[in-house]
Amino acid sequence: MGTDAQFSRNMQIGRLQKGKATFFNLDGDEIEKERVEIKWDAEAAEKSGFEHFMMKEIHEQPKAVEDTINSVVKDEGIEFSEIGLEDEDIRKISQIRIVACGSAYHVGVVAQYVIEDLADIPVRVEVASEFRYRKLIFDKNELVVIISQSGETADSLAALREAKRQGIRTLAIVNVVGSSIAREADNVFYTLAGPEIAVATTKAYSTQLIACYTLAIQFAKIKGTISEERYQSLIEELLSLPKKITKILKEKERIQWFSAKQINAKDVFFIGRGIDYAISLEGSLKMKEISYIHSEAYAAGELKHGTISLIEDGILVIGVLTQNDLYEKTVSNMVECKSRGAYLMGLATYGNYSVSAL
Ligand code: BG6
């Protein structure tokens, strides 16, 4: 069940009365507003028996991910016509610049690896608060992608406006319908995570990853950099994700047992390579924001260039090890940390227990 909504813009005034909203400009003249249907319902913004919103939202990931996949994956493949991205537009893209803040920036770091790897399009990822304060050199066929759960983050909105001011096409990956970024971008890819009440994002982050993966897969198809067979198998992989997330969530107690063992950690280092490094960035941010424990994320091979001097007894090092071809490399960095007294934890793919031998 949805709800009707009307959006107030800057320099407008709203008057709320029972069952009625009226809008005025600064001269006091009434403004007619279009009504937009918001598909979120009030129940989605309640805790529904969970101890807090973040826990509820973590458990909502399978549905959020499934809904976002289903919004663009149709019988024939990925379909972006509702977003307004036609094949012709995609063919023209010379390079992509992803601009975002916080976790949404970390999604951008993943997207950089995936889009470059699959679609051979150069990608640059930028923190929005930096982007807006420096000289920007755009290519006219560049696509600027703004990622934001709320669609209201000031730096991300300013980045979007700057790109538009310079005549560059913009695509927003946004969760909140009708938010400023969604209204102003040329094209909008809505993630269907539903309301995210917890400040630290979880389910919206996951759906942003889905959005970026579908862009990468479709861009690769249109640019002819992957075979039809690979295209179909990547879509199959995407479709299998909600069940895989559900399976991981069933391990909640085991994960809590691992966390409880490390409750007294004062400093935590997340290390990984490639996408595992991007995931480390997000893990480290969550550790700081939610547990108030000091944490850093390092590209595994970079740790030795100075920072390794901080690795000593009692430091927790979490190695993210989800890619077979980079597994041994990161394991060797973890061993180095262990020799300096660190306690190691490995995050590997399901069934891969070899890291427990370290
Ligand atoms: C931060 C939140 O303040 O804002 C992060 O703690 C979030 O979780 C970031 O990723 C950016 O917000 P948004 O709404 O632009 O995605």
XYZ file of C-alpha atoms and ligand atoms in Angstrom:
374
model
C 0.000 0.000 0.000
C 1.419 3.408 -0.899
C 1.059 6.934 0.394
C 0.527 10.151 -1.571
C 3.230 12.780 -1.112
C 4.000 16.307 -2.243
C 7.499 17.751 -2.175
C 8.457 21.172 -0.915
C 11.342 22.874 -2.730
C 13.709 25.605 -1.534
C 12.103 29.003 -0.880
C 8.650 27.488 -0.461
C 6.451 27.297 2.631
C 4.138 24.444 3.580
C 1.066 24.550 5.850
C -0.050 21.231 7.320
C -3.630 20.752 8.455
C -5.454 17.555 9.218
C -5.516 15.575 5.953
C -4.273 18.546 3.924
C -0.998 20.229 2.907
C -0.917 23.630 1.199
C 2.201 25.233 -0.332
C 3.078 28.900 -0.886
C 5.899 30.866 -2.453
C 7.670 33.585 -0.459
C 5.094 36.137 -1.652
C 2.380 34.060 -0.007
C 0.818 32.878 -3.287
C -0.485 29.340 -3.232
C 1.411 26.829 -5.422
C -0.220 23.841 -7.092
C 1.758 20.652 -6.397
C 1.687 17.337 -8.140
C 0.944 14.335 -5.891
C 3.446 11.511 -6.083
C 2.820 7.992 -4.830
C 5.384 6.760 -2.306
C 5.284 2.980 -2.148
C 6.698 2.754 1.406
C 4.155 2.025 4.132
C 4.161 3.081 7.795
C 4.957 -0.458 8.999
C 8.237 -0.352 7.101
C 9.342 2.442 9.445
C 8.723 0.426 12.653
C 11.070 -1.917 14.468
C 8.811 -4.984 14.115
C 10.208 -6.775 17.163
C 13.919 -6.200 16.415
C 16.057 -4.731 19.189
C 16.982 -1.750 17.040
C 16.501 -0.420 13.518
C 19.952 -1.367 12.294
C 19.363 -5.028 13.180
C 15.992 -4.918 11.444
C 17.515 -3.345 8.351
C 20.332 -5.910 8.222
C 17.645 -8.605 8.145
C 15.762 -6.797 5.409
C 18.677 -7.131 3.004
C 17.430 -10.209 1.110
C 14.157 -8.468 0.242
C 15.772 -5.108 -0.505
C 18.294 -6.774 -2.794
C 15.645 -8.925 -4.475
C 13.339 -5.959 -5.096
C 16.185 -3.902 -6.559
C 17.277 -6.744 -8.844
C 13.691 -7.349 -9.981
C 13.231 -3.691 -10.826
C 15.737 -3.985 -13.682
C 16.221 -7.689 -14.436
C 13.457 -8.840 -16.773
C 13.021 -12.047 -18.808
C 15.223 -10.838 -21.658
C 17.948 -9.449 -19.412
C 18.676 -6.110 -17.753
C 16.342 -3.298 -18.772
C 17.148 0.361 -18.107
C 14.418 1.991 -20.203
C 12.500 3.087 -17.074
C 15.656 4.809 -15.892
C 15.885 6.535 -19.260
C 19.261 5.050 -20.180
C 19.028 3.864 -23.772
C 21.592 1.597 -25.463
C 22.602 4.546 -27.632
C 23.431 6.602 -24.508
C 25.463 3.760 -23.043
C 27.495 3.298 -26.243
C 28.549 6.953 -26.060
C 29.956 6.828 -22.504
C 33.686 7.516 -22.650
C 34.384 7.397 -18.919
C 32.522 7.341 -15.627
C 33.040 9.423 -12.516
C 31.340 8.207 -9.353
C 30.857 10.794 -6.618
C 29.488 10.022 -3.144
C 30.049 10.200 0.625
C 30.621 7.576 3.324
C 29.359 4.090 2.555
C 28.011 5.231 -0.795
C 31.595 6.219 -1.703
C 32.693 2.699 -0.744
C 30.084 1.312 -3.131
C 31.728 3.502 -5.764
C 35.104 1.905 -5.035
C 33.591 -1.551 -5.674
C 31.884 -0.251 -8.815
C 35.179 1.053 -10.153
C 36.709 -2.425 -10.086
C 33.611 -4.110 -11.502
C 32.821 -1.637 -14.313
C 36.438 -1.437 -15.470
C 36.791 -5.200 -15.315
C 33.582 -6.064 -17.177
C 32.883 -3.097 -19.452
C 36.381 -1.698 -20.113
C 35.176 1.824 -19.295
C 37.614 3.938 -17.248
C 36.090 4.823 -13.859
C 37.183 7.351 -11.282
C 35.661 7.479 -7.779
C 35.636 10.665 -5.765
C 34.636 11.757 -2.295
C 31.954 14.409 -2.885
C 33.388 16.842 -0.325
C 36.661 16.922 -2.299
C 35.154 16.909 -5.774
C 33.382 20.206 -5.277
C 36.497 22.113 -4.211
C 38.894 21.509 -7.046
C 39.369 22.134 -10.718
C 37.345 19.609 -12.665
C 38.271 18.443 -16.123
C 35.399 16.605 -17.744
C 35.102 14.760 -20.998
C 31.875 15.732 -22.795
C 30.830 12.080 -23.104
C 31.525 11.327 -19.497
C 28.798 10.047 -17.174
C 28.756 11.330 -13.606
C 27.117 8.886 -11.184
C 26.012 10.215 -7.796
C 25.270 7.553 -5.179
C 23.228 8.517 -2.123
C 20.755 6.717 0.119
C 19.013 9.869 1.319
C 19.426 11.866 -1.871
C 19.995 14.903 0.354
C 23.669 14.778 1.359
C 24.861 18.340 0.779
C 28.269 17.539 -0.764
C 26.793 14.929 -3.117
C 24.052 17.341 -4.175
C 26.629 20.086 -4.789
C 28.699 17.666 -6.905
C 25.634 16.794 -8.973
C 24.879 20.473 -9.557
C 28.461 21.183 -10.580
C 28.493 18.335 -13.112
C 25.171 19.525 -14.530
C 26.385 23.115 -14.648
C 29.233 21.944 -16.850
C 26.810 20.121 -19.145
C 27.786 16.584 -18.105
C 25.143 13.862 -18.044
C 24.288 12.700 -14.530
C 22.842 9.467 -13.196
C 21.747 9.234 -9.562
C 21.540 5.992 -7.607
C 19.183 7.024 -4.834
C 16.894 5.360 -2.306
C 14.561 8.180 -1.266
C 11.931 8.901 -3.891
C 11.584 12.570 -4.727
C 14.733 13.599 -2.826
C 16.726 16.565 -4.134
C 19.349 14.449 -5.912
C 16.631 12.279 -7.479
C 14.750 15.347 -8.700
C 17.755 17.079 -10.187
C 19.696 14.246 -11.854
C 19.168 13.541 -15.562
C 18.485 9.868 -14.843
C 17.577 8.085 -11.607
C 18.143 4.482 -10.630
C 16.041 3.965 -7.503
C 17.319 1.363 -5.088
C 14.330 -0.352 -3.502
C 15.618 -0.686 0.047
C 12.554 0.926 1.674
C 12.959 3.420 4.513
C 16.369 3.248 6.168
C 16.017 4.662 9.665
C 19.432 3.760 11.143
C 21.989 6.457 10.345
C 24.635 3.896 9.436
C 23.517 2.334 6.194
C 23.188 -1.419 5.722
C 20.425 -2.506 3.345
C 20.705 0.609 1.184
C 24.451 -0.034 0.808
C 23.687 -3.574 -0.419
C 21.131 -2.336 -2.928
C 23.556 0.326 -4.193
C 26.016 -2.483 -4.910
C 23.294 -4.276 -6.881
C 22.586 -1.114 -8.876
C 26.286 -0.771 -9.736
C 26.656 -4.431 -10.680
C 23.646 -4.257 -13.002
C 25.109 -1.129 -14.632
C 28.463 -2.881 -15.076
C 26.888 -6.015 -16.575
C 24.624 -4.099 -18.947
C 27.341 -1.650 -20.017
C 29.561 -4.666 -20.763
C 26.837 -6.239 -22.880
C 26.164 -3.062 -24.851
C 29.869 -2.341 -25.311
C 30.392 -5.962 -26.427
C 33.064 -6.730 -23.848
C 31.385 -9.904 -22.519
C 29.799 -12.853 -24.320
C 26.060 -13.578 -24.171
C 26.879 -16.663 -22.125
C 28.820 -14.666 -19.548
C 26.022 -12.067 -19.477
C 23.435 -14.720 -18.665
C 25.629 -16.361 -16.031
C 26.266 -12.999 -14.308
C 22.511 -12.386 -14.186
C 22.020 -15.860 -12.704
C 24.605 -14.970 -10.055
C 22.743 -11.760 -9.269
C 19.446 -13.610 -8.930
C 21.007 -16.074 -6.483
C 22.112 -13.325 -4.079
C 18.970 -12.922 -1.900
C 19.127 -16.615 -0.920
C 22.846 -16.364 -0.190
C 22.303 -13.340 2.053
C 19.509 -15.209 3.876
C 21.915 -18.087 4.466
C 24.534 -15.773 5.967
C 21.932 -14.128 8.206
C 21.049 -17.559 9.582
C 24.610 -17.603 10.966
C 23.808 -14.583 13.157
C 24.632 -16.342 16.412
C 27.962 -17.658 15.161
C 28.894 -14.168 13.941
C 27.905 -12.731 17.336
C 30.087 -15.378 19.013
C 33.092 -14.229 16.928
C 32.381 -10.579 17.756
C 32.021 -11.304 21.459
C 35.530 -12.800 21.469
C 36.926 -9.498 20.181
C 34.877 -7.160 22.319
C 37.959 -5.655 23.979
C 39.832 -4.878 20.764
C 41.194 -1.322 20.823
C 42.494 -1.165 17.252
C 41.317 -3.115 14.258
C 42.878 -3.245 10.785
C 40.880 -4.515 7.807
C 43.050 -5.588 4.897
C 42.260 -6.835 1.397
C 43.017 -6.379 -2.276
C 40.735 -5.168 -5.103
C 37.072 -5.565 -4.180
C 38.154 -7.013 -0.836
C 39.868 -3.695 -0.150
C 36.655 -1.830 -1.003
C 34.760 -4.098 1.405
C 37.447 -3.456 4.036
C 36.790 0.292 3.747
C 33.143 -0.277 4.570
C 33.870 -2.782 7.355
C 36.235 -0.328 8.976
C 33.731 2.538 8.756
C 31.050 0.398 10.402
C 33.494 -0.654 13.151
C 34.177 3.001 13.985
C 30.652 4.301 13.618
C 28.824 1.499 15.423
C 31.336 -0.017 17.873
C 33.373 3.123 18.621
C 36.519 1.050 18.116
C 39.436 2.615 16.284
C 39.840 0.972 12.917
C 41.668 1.404 9.617
C 41.256 -0.168 6.211
C 44.372 -0.843 4.173
C 45.078 -2.205 0.748
C 46.834 -5.349 2.000
C 50.093 -4.691 0.146
C 50.286 -1.098 1.354
C 50.305 -1.884 5.059
C 54.016 -2.645 5.052
C 54.903 0.874 3.923
C 55.069 2.394 7.358
C 51.828 1.499 9.095
C 53.016 -2.011 9.931
C 54.922 -0.415 12.830
C 51.551 -0.145 14.614
C 50.880 -3.887 14.400
C 51.713 -5.413 17.763
C 50.268 -7.676 20.467
C 46.527 -7.247 20.876
C 45.809 -5.674 17.488
C 43.050 -7.392 15.545
C 43.714 -7.811 11.816
C 40.756 -8.879 9.677
C 41.766 -10.200 6.269
C 39.059 -10.069 3.613
C 39.693 -13.019 1.315
C 36.855 -13.512 -1.132
C 38.856 -13.651 -4.387
C 40.732 -16.837 -5.261
C 43.414 -15.171 -7.372
C 44.363 -12.730 -4.599
C 43.883 -15.089 -1.660
C 47.502 -16.182 -1.130
C 48.812 -12.630 -1.485
C 46.585 -11.285 1.285
C 47.223 -14.356 3.447
C 50.960 -13.598 3.281
C 50.269 -10.048 4.575
C 48.188 -11.539 7.390
C 51.058 -13.893 8.342
C 53.376 -10.888 8.494
C 50.961 -9.217 10.941
C 50.762 -12.376 13.044
C 54.539 -12.492 13.377
C 54.267 -9.038 14.986
C 51.724 -10.267 17.516
C 48.413 -9.468 15.796
C 45.359 -11.642 16.328
C 43.999 -12.693 12.935
C 40.472 -13.091 11.677
C 39.696 -14.123 8.097
C 36.579 -13.360 6.093
C 36.406 -15.962 3.356
C 33.774 -17.388 1.018
C 31.431 -20.097 2.247
C 33.174 -23.417 2.850
C 36.693 -22.023 2.505
C 38.203 -22.926 5.865
C 41.897 -22.971 4.922
C 42.418 -19.549 6.490
C 41.669 -21.045 9.923
C 45.029 -22.835 9.735
C 46.966 -19.546 10.021
C 26.770 9.270 6.648
C 26.185 7.938 7.075
O 26.554 10.260 7.544
O 26.267 9.615 5.350
C 26.632 6.884 6.071
O 26.667 7.594 8.358
C 26.207 7.299 4.664
O 26.070 5.623 6.424
C 26.682 8.720 4.346
O 26.770 6.402 3.753
C 26.172 9.239 3.011
O 24.762 9.358 3.034
P 23.883 9.260 1.745
O 22.476 9.458 2.225
O 24.334 10.322 0.797
O 24.073 7.885 1.165
